[in-house]
Amino acid sequence: MPEPENEELMTTHGRCPVVHFDHNSQDHSADPVASYRALRESAPVAWTSAHGGYWVLSDYASVFDAARDDAVFSSARNSSGGEGLTVVIPKTPMHLHIPIEIDPPDFRKYRNVINPIAAPAAVERQLARIEHYTTWFVDQVIESGECDFAQIIGVPSIVTIDWLGLPVEDWRRYSSAHHAVLAAVRESREWIQATTVDFPYVSQQMRDTIAARRAEPRDDAISYLVQQQVDGRSLTDEEVFSMVELLIAGGVGTTASLVSQTLVWLFEHQDVRGRLIQQPELLERAVEEFLRYFSPTQALARTVAQDTEFHGCPMRTGERVLLAWSSANRDAADFERPDEIDIERWPNRHAAFGVGVHRCAGSHFGRAMAKSLLGQILERMPDYTIDLSQVERYPHQGTNTGFQRIPARFTPGQRRLANTELGFASPSGRGRA
Ligand code: HEM
């Protein structure tokens, strides 16, 4: 629980409270909602000395204001607080990600490249692919009457890999590599496997695919990217790599987390599950509420780019700042009964996809995948039960929340696809990008 620290630190940070808080600690992971509530109610803008020191913003107003001010709260790669991905604390060793680690004005050029392939109309063209892989995954387990929901939700990973034009049979390596880097315990077996084996393997495969598509474009998203221009020149292979890696990192774990947390909650709230089964049209708004309530991306970071006074706190150039989207989403000043799920809540201006120019580029994709998965599971496994004594949460809840094991049982059903092979051939012949 956050508590004021000693006098000396209080003076160092002016009038602003110094708290014992570490979003990566086991204490916080035990109950992130309570931990953030205590912080938000006592010190919504506070300094902690964890990880070399950072500001933590936990009410909606401060998260919103910081996320909208790129001139002061920079996302650009820098060396404050070490080397590595700049939007997480502590920084994690990772290749530059574009456009999330670029500030305006250059940011806009790269975001303009991504927007057309992630816009609602583009996602509409991918619905058959999404639905196909959801069906394929459910088919794998539907006859047996039992499964681990944490596995079945590999759909976001496989859809993203296939959409990009990477080999679908390697989807597990992509998802475990990206997941472990952000959610596994540092130096654990899973983390070492991810950083020393899987990451180098998938990185090389991405580089090879980028080079191959440049030589001979196909109809996938990587082929689209290698043909785009910024400042009147083609994107380099390095830039394309930075975008592809971010598209995988951004979409795979987040959507899986949203669906897994929702499935567990719906097991515990059979009345709401019944309503969604009876009235699937409610799923649209319900997904927004699940996004708010579960906030799969809990918090991301910025770096102060110029000395400033922010919400009464003096912030200095180079200081790191954590923006807690999840805590903003539970702020009673902005959401009535914030700790309750109301599947018809509207309007619902949640910050689960971020706020400001870096707001999630894949939000339409994420929503479409979540709706497809939840829709099919509720339709084909309507009576599923979960053994709550056996569910396992990610050991860390600091950046991504979610479950790594969800043992479930249901009345067996029938497969839908005649072909049990993994690939997807667009029936309309339309491409991926
Ligand atoms: C439930 C699903 C998702 C959640 C909760 C989520 C969350 C977020 C958040 C909070 C940000 C803001 C980052 C910041 O301000 O620093 C973001 C950015 C981003 N997300 Fe997502 N995301 C989801 C799905 C996806 C998917 C499916 C993709 C890709 C297909 C994706 C790609 C991206 C990209 C490229 C950015 C960077 C945008 C930029 O810098 O302009 N996300 N996401």
Short mmCIF file of C-alpha atoms and ligand atoms in Angstrom, two decimals:
data_model
loop_
_atom_site.label_atom_id
_atom_site.label_comp_id
_atom_site.label_asym_id
_atom_site.label_seq_id
_atom_site.Cartn_x
_atom_site.Cartn_y
_atom_site.Cartn_z
CA MET A 1 0.00 0.00 0.00
CA PRO A 2 1.37 3.48 -0.75
CA GLU A 3 2.47 5.48 2.28
CA PRO A 4 4.32 8.78 2.63
CA GLU A 5 8.10 8.27 2.85
CA ASN A 6 10.70 10.20 4.82
CA GLU A 7 11.09 13.98 5.21
CA GLU A 8 14.23 14.15 3.12
CA LEU A 9 12.53 12.77 0.04
CA MET A 10 9.46 14.90 0.69
CA THR A 11 11.70 17.98 0.43
CA THR A 12 13.46 16.73 -2.68
CA HIS A 13 10.15 16.54 -4.45
CA GLY A 14 8.70 19.80 -3.18
CA ARG A 15 5.11 19.74 -2.02
CA CYS A 16 4.40 16.43 -3.68
CA PRO A 17 3.97 13.19 -1.77
CA VAL A 18 6.57 10.48 -1.95
CA VAL A 19 5.04 7.00 -1.74
CA HIS A 20 6.18 3.41 -1.34
CA PHE A 21 4.88 2.11 -4.63
CA ASP A 22 6.18 -0.25 -7.30
CA HIS A 23 3.77 -1.42 -9.99
CA ASN A 24 6.07 -4.40 -10.62
CA SER A 25 6.14 -5.58 -7.02
CA GLN A 26 4.40 -8.70 -5.71
CA ASP A 27 2.50 -6.45 -3.26
CA HIS A 28 0.99 -4.49 -6.08
CA SER A 29 0.33 -7.59 -8.22
CA ALA A 30 -1.61 -9.18 -5.35
CA ASP A 31 -4.36 -6.57 -5.82
CA PRO A 32 -3.61 -3.86 -8.38
CA VAL A 33 -7.10 -2.36 -8.08
CA ALA A 34 -6.80 -1.78 -4.32
CA SER A 35 -3.21 -0.62 -4.65
CA TYR A 36 -4.14 2.00 -7.27
CA ARG A 37 -7.28 3.02 -5.36
CA ALA A 38 -5.25 3.83 -2.26
CA LEU A 39 -2.78 5.82 -4.32
CA ARG A 40 -5.43 7.66 -6.36
CA GLU A 41 -7.38 8.68 -3.27
CA SER A 42 -4.38 9.85 -1.27
CA ALA A 43 -1.79 11.00 -3.81
CA PRO A 44 -2.92 11.01 -7.46
CA VAL A 45 0.38 12.59 -8.52
CA ALA A 46 3.19 11.11 -6.44
CA TRP A 47 6.87 10.24 -6.57
CA THR A 48 8.27 6.80 -5.81
CA SER A 49 11.92 5.84 -5.50
CA ALA A 50 11.38 2.38 -7.08
CA HIS A 51 13.35 1.58 -10.28
CA GLY A 52 15.53 4.67 -9.93
CA GLY A 53 12.54 6.91 -9.21
CA TYR A 54 9.44 7.86 -11.17
CA TRP A 55 6.27 9.90 -10.93
CA VAL A 56 3.07 7.89 -10.86
CA LEU A 57 -0.15 9.45 -12.15
CA SER A 58 -3.26 7.62 -11.03
CA ASP A 59 -6.35 9.81 -11.39
CA TYR A 60 -8.11 10.35 -14.71
CA ALA A 61 -7.34 14.07 -14.88
CA SER A 62 -3.56 13.73 -14.50
CA VAL A 63 -3.30 10.71 -16.82
CA PHE A 64 -5.41 12.52 -19.43
CA ASP A 65 -3.48 15.80 -19.18
CA ALA A 66 -0.06 14.14 -19.40
CA ALA A 67 -1.04 11.87 -22.30
CA ARG A 68 -2.26 14.90 -24.26
CA ASP A 69 0.92 16.91 -23.76
CA ASP A 70 3.65 15.34 -25.91
CA ALA A 71 5.88 18.38 -25.70
CA VAL A 72 6.36 17.85 -21.96
CA PHE A 73 5.66 14.12 -21.63
CA SER A 74 7.76 12.53 -24.34
CA SER A 75 7.47 8.98 -25.65
CA ALA A 76 10.71 9.18 -27.64
CA ARG A 77 13.53 6.69 -27.03
CA ASN A 78 16.04 8.22 -24.59
CA SER A 79 18.63 7.14 -22.06
CA SER A 80 16.89 8.39 -18.87
CA GLY A 81 16.43 5.41 -16.57
CA GLY A 82 18.58 3.13 -18.73
CA GLU A 83 18.45 1.68 -22.23
CA GLY A 84 15.51 -0.09 -23.83
CA LEU A 85 11.82 0.32 -24.59
CA THR A 86 11.00 3.75 -23.24
CA VAL A 87 7.25 3.37 -22.64
CA VAL A 88 7.70 0.86 -19.83
CA ILE A 89 9.27 1.12 -16.35
CA PRO A 90 11.76 -0.41 -15.87
CA LYS A 91 12.91 -0.22 -19.48
CA THR A 92 13.05 -3.59 -21.14
CA PRO A 93 15.74 -4.50 -23.70
CA MET A 94 13.99 -4.17 -27.04
CA HIS A 95 14.46 -2.84 -30.51
CA LEU A 96 13.11 0.69 -31.19
CA HIS A 97 9.34 0.55 -31.68
CA ILE A 98 7.73 2.81 -34.28
CA PRO A 99 5.60 4.91 -33.94
CA ILE A 100 5.17 4.53 -30.17
CA GLU A 101 8.73 5.76 -29.46
CA ILE A 102 8.60 8.77 -31.78
CA ASP A 103 7.22 12.18 -30.78
CA PRO A 104 5.35 14.60 -33.04
CA PRO A 105 5.97 15.99 -35.59
CA ASP A 106 7.85 12.96 -37.03
CA PHE A 107 5.43 10.62 -35.27
CA ARG A 108 2.58 11.65 -37.57
CA LYS A 109 4.36 10.47 -40.76
CA TYR A 110 4.71 6.94 -39.39
CA ARG A 111 1.28 6.78 -37.84
CA ASN A 112 -0.17 7.83 -41.20
CA VAL A 113 1.44 4.74 -42.71
CA ILE A 114 -0.20 2.41 -40.19
CA ASN A 115 -3.66 4.00 -40.01
CA PRO A 116 -4.96 2.77 -43.39
CA ILE A 117 -4.30 -0.90 -42.56
CA ALA A 118 -5.80 -0.66 -39.08
CA ALA A 119 -8.82 1.58 -39.80
CA PRO A 120 -12.36 0.20 -39.36
CA ALA A 121 -12.75 -0.46 -43.12
CA ALA A 122 -9.47 -2.42 -43.18
CA VAL A 123 -10.47 -4.47 -40.14
CA GLU A 124 -13.83 -5.16 -41.80
CA ARG A 125 -11.87 -6.87 -44.60
CA GLN A 126 -10.18 -9.06 -41.98
CA LEU A 127 -13.35 -10.25 -40.26
CA ALA A 128 -13.47 -13.51 -42.23
CA ARG A 129 -9.86 -14.25 -41.25
CA ILE A 130 -10.57 -13.47 -37.59
CA GLU A 131 -13.71 -15.59 -37.56
CA HIS A 132 -11.90 -18.43 -39.31
CA TYR A 133 -9.13 -18.65 -36.72
CA THR A 134 -11.59 -18.36 -33.84
CA THR A 135 -13.54 -21.27 -35.33
CA TRP A 136 -10.33 -23.24 -35.83
CA PHE A 137 -9.28 -22.75 -32.23
CA VAL A 138 -12.66 -23.66 -30.80
CA ASP A 139 -12.76 -26.70 -33.13
CA GLN A 140 -9.52 -27.98 -31.58
CA VAL A 141 -11.21 -28.50 -28.22
CA ILE A 142 -14.97 -28.53 -28.77
CA GLU A 143 -15.33 -32.32 -28.99
CA SER A 144 -13.38 -33.00 -25.81
CA GLY A 145 -15.50 -30.87 -23.46
CA GLU A 146 -12.48 -29.37 -21.73
CA CYS A 147 -9.74 -26.88 -22.48
CA ASP A 148 -7.48 -24.23 -21.09
CA PHE A 149 -8.97 -20.88 -22.08
CA ALA A 150 -5.51 -19.37 -21.75
CA GLN A 151 -4.53 -21.45 -24.82
CA ILE A 152 -7.64 -21.01 -26.90
CA ILE A 153 -7.11 -17.31 -26.90
CA GLY A 154 -4.01 -17.70 -29.07
CA VAL A 155 -6.30 -16.32 -31.77
CA PRO A 156 -4.99 -12.73 -31.55
CA SER A 157 -1.49 -14.03 -32.04
CA ILE A 158 -2.26 -16.16 -35.05
CA VAL A 159 -4.46 -13.53 -36.72
CA THR A 160 -1.73 -10.90 -36.35
CA ILE A 161 1.02 -13.21 -37.64
CA ASP A 162 -1.05 -14.27 -40.65
CA TRP A 163 -2.23 -10.71 -41.41
CA LEU A 164 1.38 -9.52 -41.42
CA GLY A 165 2.42 -12.38 -43.73
CA LEU A 166 4.66 -14.27 -41.25
CA PRO A 167 4.55 -18.09 -41.09
CA VAL A 168 1.43 -19.02 -39.09
CA GLU A 169 2.91 -22.31 -37.86
CA ASP A 170 5.32 -20.29 -35.69
CA TRP A 171 2.59 -18.29 -33.93
CA ARG A 172 3.36 -19.81 -30.53
CA ARG A 173 6.95 -18.61 -30.62
CA TYR A 174 5.82 -15.06 -31.42
CA SER A 175 3.25 -14.94 -28.67
CA SER A 176 5.43 -16.53 -25.98
CA ALA A 177 8.43 -14.36 -26.86
CA HIS A 178 6.43 -11.14 -26.63
CA HIS A 179 4.44 -12.21 -23.63
CA ALA A 180 7.44 -13.32 -21.56
CA VAL A 181 9.42 -10.14 -22.13
CA LEU A 182 6.66 -8.01 -20.59
CA ALA A 183 4.97 -10.36 -18.12
CA ALA A 184 7.42 -13.05 -16.95
CA VAL A 185 9.69 -12.69 -13.94
CA ARG A 186 13.10 -11.39 -15.04
CA GLU A 187 15.75 -14.12 -15.17
CA SER A 188 13.06 -16.82 -14.85
CA ARG A 189 13.31 -19.84 -17.19
CA GLU A 190 10.51 -18.44 -19.37
CA TRP A 191 12.17 -15.02 -19.56
CA ILE A 192 15.57 -16.49 -20.47
CA GLN A 193 14.01 -18.74 -23.13
CA ALA A 194 12.19 -15.73 -24.59
CA THR A 195 15.13 -13.33 -24.62
CA THR A 196 17.87 -15.73 -25.71
CA VAL A 197 16.05 -18.18 -27.99
CA ASP A 198 12.57 -17.18 -29.16
CA PHE A 199 13.17 -13.47 -29.63
CA PRO A 200 16.31 -13.89 -31.75
CA TYR A 201 14.51 -16.59 -33.79
CA VAL A 202 11.38 -14.57 -34.55
CA SER A 203 13.41 -11.39 -35.12
CA GLN A 204 15.47 -13.11 -37.80
CA GLN A 205 12.33 -14.52 -39.37
CA MET A 206 10.78 -11.03 -39.47
CA ARG A 207 13.91 -9.59 -41.09
CA ASP A 208 13.99 -12.38 -43.68
CA THR A 209 10.33 -11.88 -44.47
CA ILE A 210 10.76 -8.10 -44.83
CA ALA A 211 13.64 -8.63 -47.28
CA ALA A 212 11.68 -11.26 -49.21
CA ARG A 213 8.59 -9.03 -49.53
CA ARG A 214 10.68 -6.11 -50.68
CA ALA A 215 12.05 -8.30 -53.45
CA GLU A 216 8.68 -9.82 -54.25
CA PRO A 217 5.60 -8.24 -52.63
CA ARG A 218 2.57 -10.37 -51.83
CA ASP A 219 -0.83 -9.34 -50.50
CA ASP A 220 0.07 -9.07 -46.82
CA ALA A 221 0.64 -6.19 -44.37
CA ILE A 222 4.46 -6.48 -44.52
CA SER A 223 4.32 -6.11 -48.32
CA TYR A 224 2.20 -3.00 -47.82
CA LEU A 225 4.68 -1.54 -45.32
CA VAL A 226 7.80 -2.07 -47.46
CA GLN A 227 6.15 -0.09 -50.24
CA GLN A 228 5.35 2.98 -48.11
CA GLN A 229 7.23 6.27 -48.02
CA VAL A 230 8.11 8.94 -45.43
CA ASP A 231 9.69 12.28 -46.43
CA GLY A 232 9.66 11.21 -50.08
CA ARG A 233 11.76 8.06 -49.54
CA SER A 234 10.89 4.42 -48.96
CA LEU A 235 10.72 3.09 -45.41
CA THR A 236 13.94 1.28 -44.59
CA ASP A 237 13.93 -2.39 -43.58
CA GLU A 238 14.83 -1.29 -40.03
CA GLU A 239 11.82 1.02 -39.86
CA VAL A 240 9.52 -1.70 -41.16
CA PHE A 241 10.96 -4.11 -38.58
CA SER A 242 10.25 -1.57 -35.81
CA MET A 243 6.66 -1.27 -36.93
CA VAL A 244 6.07 -4.99 -37.39
CA GLU A 245 7.49 -5.82 -33.99
CA LEU A 246 5.25 -3.20 -32.35
CA LEU A 247 2.16 -4.47 -34.17
CA ILE A 248 2.84 -7.93 -32.74
CA ALA A 249 3.80 -6.69 -29.26
CA GLY A 250 0.83 -4.31 -29.12
CA GLY A 251 -1.88 -6.68 -30.16
CA VAL A 252 -1.16 -10.19 -29.01
CA GLY A 253 -1.06 -10.15 -25.21
CA THR A 254 -3.49 -7.29 -24.76
CA THR A 255 -6.42 -8.84 -26.59
CA ALA A 256 -5.77 -12.25 -25.02
CA SER A 257 -5.75 -10.61 -21.59
CA LEU A 258 -9.04 -8.84 -22.24
CA VAL A 259 -10.77 -12.06 -23.33
CA SER A 260 -9.33 -14.23 -20.57
CA GLN A 261 -10.28 -11.85 -17.79
CA THR A 262 -13.75 -11.46 -19.26
CA LEU A 263 -14.29 -15.24 -19.45
CA VAL A 264 -13.38 -15.70 -15.80
CA TRP A 265 -15.63 -12.80 -14.76
CA LEU A 266 -18.57 -14.11 -16.82
CA PHE A 267 -18.22 -17.48 -15.10
CA GLU A 268 -18.56 -15.68 -11.78
CA HIS A 269 -21.51 -13.60 -13.05
CA GLN A 270 -23.85 -16.08 -14.73
CA ASP A 271 -26.68 -13.53 -14.94
CA VAL A 272 -24.62 -11.28 -17.22
CA ARG A 273 -23.39 -14.30 -19.19
CA GLY A 274 -27.03 -15.32 -19.72
CA ARG A 275 -27.91 -11.86 -20.99
CA LEU A 276 -25.04 -11.84 -23.47
CA ILE A 277 -26.03 -15.29 -24.74
CA GLN A 278 -29.66 -14.21 -25.15
CA GLN A 279 -28.79 -10.81 -26.61
CA PRO A 280 -25.46 -11.02 -28.46
CA GLU A 281 -26.04 -7.48 -29.74
CA LEU A 282 -25.11 -6.28 -26.22
CA LEU A 283 -21.55 -7.49 -26.77
CA GLU A 284 -20.54 -4.30 -28.59
CA ARG A 285 -20.93 -2.04 -25.55
CA ALA A 286 -20.03 -4.79 -23.12
CA VAL A 287 -16.56 -5.08 -24.69
CA GLU A 288 -15.97 -1.36 -24.01
CA GLU A 289 -16.90 -1.93 -20.37
CA PHE A 290 -14.64 -4.98 -20.11
CA LEU A 291 -11.84 -2.86 -21.57
CA ARG A 292 -12.43 -0.17 -18.93
CA TYR A 293 -12.78 -2.57 -16.05
CA PHE A 294 -9.88 -4.92 -16.86
CA SER A 295 -7.54 -2.43 -18.59
CA PRO A 296 -5.25 -5.07 -20.18
CA THR A 297 -2.47 -2.49 -20.56
CA GLN A 298 -2.34 -1.27 -16.99
CA ALA A 299 0.14 1.57 -17.30
CA LEU A 300 2.76 2.98 -19.69
CA ALA A 301 5.53 5.52 -19.31
CA ARG A 302 6.68 8.91 -20.56
CA THR A 303 9.82 10.98 -19.88
CA VAL A 304 9.68 14.65 -18.85
CA ALA A 305 11.15 16.63 -21.78
CA GLN A 306 11.20 20.08 -20.13
CA ASP A 307 10.95 21.28 -16.52
CA THR A 308 7.33 21.84 -15.64
CA GLU A 309 4.81 22.33 -12.84
CA PHE A 310 2.22 19.59 -13.28
CA HIS A 311 -0.87 19.34 -11.07
CA GLY A 312 1.09 21.22 -8.40
CA CYS A 313 4.21 19.06 -8.69
CA PRO A 314 7.58 20.28 -9.92
CA MET A 315 8.83 17.83 -12.55
CA ARG A 316 12.33 17.95 -13.97
CA THR A 317 13.68 17.13 -17.40
CA GLY A 318 14.62 13.46 -17.66
CA GLU A 319 12.34 12.24 -14.87
CA ARG A 320 10.26 9.20 -15.70
CA VAL A 321 6.47 9.19 -15.38
CA LEU A 322 4.02 6.29 -15.20
CA LEU A 323 0.53 6.88 -16.61
CA ALA A 324 -1.84 4.36 -15.01
CA TRP A 325 -4.62 3.86 -17.57
CA SER A 326 -6.18 1.21 -15.35
CA SER A 327 -6.39 3.52 -12.37
CA ALA A 328 -7.81 6.37 -14.46
CA ASN A 329 -10.51 3.92 -15.55
CA ARG A 330 -11.63 3.45 -11.94
CA ASP A 331 -11.77 7.15 -11.05
CA ALA A 332 -15.15 7.88 -9.42
CA ALA A 333 -14.93 11.49 -10.63
CA ASP A 334 -15.29 10.23 -14.20
CA PHE A 335 -17.18 6.94 -13.92
CA GLU A 336 -20.25 6.27 -11.78
CA ARG A 337 -19.85 3.13 -9.66
CA PRO A 338 -16.39 2.55 -11.17
CA ASP A 339 -15.83 -0.81 -9.48
CA GLU A 340 -18.94 -2.35 -11.01
CA ILE A 341 -19.34 -3.74 -14.51
CA ASP A 342 -22.34 -2.27 -16.29
CA ILE A 343 -22.38 -3.86 -19.74
CA GLU A 344 -24.63 -1.06 -21.00
CA ARG A 345 -22.51 1.79 -19.63
CA TRP A 346 -22.60 4.62 -22.17
CA PRO A 347 -20.87 6.90 -22.87
CA ASN A 348 -17.74 5.07 -21.79
CA ARG A 349 -14.68 7.27 -22.28
CA HIS A 350 -12.23 4.75 -20.90
CA ALA A 351 -8.49 5.13 -21.27
CA ALA A 352 -7.78 1.43 -21.91
CA PHE A 353 -6.47 2.20 -25.41
CA GLY A 354 -4.51 5.19 -24.12
CA VAL A 355 -5.22 8.88 -24.74
CA GLY A 356 -3.75 11.42 -27.16
CA VAL A 357 -1.76 10.93 -30.35
CA HIS A 358 -0.43 7.48 -29.39
CA ARG A 359 -3.90 6.13 -28.71
CA CYS A 360 -3.94 2.50 -29.81
CA ALA A 361 -3.55 2.06 -33.55
CA GLY A 362 -4.99 -1.46 -33.31
CA SER A 363 -8.11 -0.67 -31.28
CA HIS A 364 -10.49 -1.76 -34.04
CA PHE A 365 -8.55 -4.98 -34.51
CA GLY A 366 -8.52 -5.66 -30.79
CA ARG A 367 -12.25 -5.10 -30.47
CA ALA A 368 -13.03 -7.29 -33.50
CA MET A 369 -10.90 -10.18 -32.20
CA ALA A 370 -12.35 -9.92 -28.70
CA LYS A 371 -15.93 -9.89 -30.04
CA SER A 372 -15.28 -12.88 -32.29
CA LEU A 373 -13.77 -14.94 -29.46
CA LEU A 374 -16.30 -14.03 -26.80
CA GLY A 375 -19.16 -14.42 -29.28
CA GLN A 376 -18.14 -17.93 -30.35
CA ILE A 377 -17.28 -19.15 -26.86
CA LEU A 378 -20.63 -17.95 -25.53
CA GLU A 379 -22.43 -19.53 -28.47
CA ARG A 380 -20.56 -22.85 -28.65
CA MET A 381 -19.67 -23.39 -24.98
CA PRO A 382 -22.55 -21.57 -23.26
CA ASP A 383 -22.39 -23.67 -20.09
CA TYR A 384 -18.62 -23.50 -19.53
CA THR A 385 -17.35 -23.78 -15.99
CA ILE A 386 -13.92 -22.80 -14.72
CA ASP A 387 -11.98 -24.45 -11.92
CA LEU A 388 -11.17 -21.26 -10.05
CA SER A 389 -8.85 -23.09 -7.66
CA GLN A 390 -6.57 -23.87 -10.62
CA VAL A 391 -6.49 -20.54 -12.48
CA GLU A 392 -3.10 -18.85 -12.54
CA ARG A 393 -2.50 -15.14 -12.98
CA TYR A 394 0.58 -13.69 -14.65
CA PRO A 395 3.21 -13.32 -11.93
CA HIS A 396 3.51 -9.61 -12.82
CA GLN A 397 0.51 -7.35 -13.26
CA GLY A 398 2.45 -4.11 -13.73
CA THR A 399 2.14 -3.66 -17.49
CA ASN A 400 -0.14 -6.45 -18.70
CA THR A 401 -2.71 -8.18 -16.50
CA GLY A 402 -4.20 -11.56 -17.23
CA PHE A 403 -4.19 -15.32 -16.71
CA GLN A 404 -1.75 -17.94 -17.92
CA ARG A 405 -3.96 -20.91 -16.99
CA ILE A 406 -7.77 -21.16 -16.99
CA PRO A 407 -8.95 -24.81 -16.85
CA ALA A 408 -12.51 -25.00 -18.25
CA ARG A 409 -15.16 -27.68 -18.91
CA PHE A 410 -18.28 -27.53 -21.10
CA THR A 411 -20.78 -29.77 -22.86
CA PRO A 412 -18.95 -31.17 -25.92
CA GLY A 413 -20.06 -29.89 -29.33
CA GLN A 414 -19.24 -30.38 -32.99
CA ARG A 415 -16.44 -29.09 -35.14
CA ARG A 416 -17.38 -26.60 -37.83
CA LEU A 417 -14.45 -26.61 -40.23
CA ALA A 418 -14.07 -29.53 -42.65
CA ASN A 419 -10.36 -28.77 -43.02
CA THR A 420 -8.35 -29.14 -39.82
CA GLU A 421 -5.23 -27.46 -41.21
CA LEU A 422 -4.18 -24.14 -39.77
CA GLY A 423 -4.03 -21.76 -42.76
CA PHE A 424 -6.71 -19.39 -44.03
CA ALA A 425 -7.51 -18.75 -47.68
CA SER A 426 -9.67 -15.67 -48.15
CA PRO A 427 -12.89 -16.85 -49.85
CA SER A 428 -13.24 -13.45 -51.51
CA GLY A 429 -9.64 -13.56 -52.73
CA ARG A 430 -9.07 -10.22 -50.99
CA GLY A 431 -5.66 -9.58 -49.52
CA ARG A 432 -4.50 -9.05 -45.99
CA ALA A 433 -3.53 -5.40 -45.88
C1 HEM B 1 -7.50 -5.07 -26.12
C2 HEM B 1 -6.55 -4.82 -26.94
C3 HEM B 1 -5.56 -3.68 -26.85
C4 HEM B 1 -5.26 -2.83 -25.82
C5 HEM B 1 -5.86 -2.78 -24.43
C6 HEM B 1 -4.24 -1.92 -26.31
C7 HEM B 1 -3.68 -0.87 -25.56
C8 HEM B 1 -2.88 0.12 -26.09
C9 HEM B 1 -2.48 1.32 -25.40
C10 HEM B 1 -2.84 1.68 -23.96
C11 HEM B 1 -1.73 2.07 -26.26
C12 HEM B 1 -1.18 3.47 -25.99
C13 HEM B 1 0.30 3.53 -25.89
C14 HEM B 1 0.83 4.86 -25.36
O1 HEM B 1 0.11 5.84 -25.26
O2 HEM B 1 2.02 4.90 -25.02
C15 HEM B 1 -1.62 1.31 -27.49
C16 HEM B 1 -0.89 1.70 -28.60
C17 HEM B 1 -0.71 0.90 -29.70
N1 HEM B 1 -1.32 -0.31 -29.97
FE1 HEM B 1 -2.71 -1.21 -28.84
N2 HEM B 1 -3.94 -2.24 -27.60
C18 HEM B 1 -4.73 -3.31 -27.98
C19 HEM B 1 -4.75 -3.94 -29.20
C20 HEM B 1 -3.87 -3.69 -30.23
C21 HEM B 1 -3.79 -4.44 -31.46
C22 HEM B 1 -4.68 -5.62 -31.81
C23 HEM B 1 -2.77 -3.89 -32.18
C24 HEM B 1 -2.23 -4.27 -33.54
C25 HEM B 1 -2.86 -4.93 -34.46
C26 HEM B 1 -2.23 -2.78 -31.41
C27 HEM B 1 -1.22 -1.94 -31.81
C28 HEM B 1 -0.86 -0.78 -31.17
C29 HEM B 1 0.10 0.18 -31.73
C30 HEM B 1 0.83 0.07 -33.07
C31 HEM B 1 0.20 1.21 -30.79
C32 HEM B 1 1.09 2.45 -30.90
C33 HEM B 1 0.31 3.59 -31.44
C34 HEM B 1 1.12 4.86 -31.55
O3 HEM B 1 2.19 5.01 -30.96
O4 HEM B 1 0.65 5.74 -32.28
N3 HEM B 1 -2.93 -2.70 -30.23
N4 HEM B 1 -2.35 0.15 -27.36
#
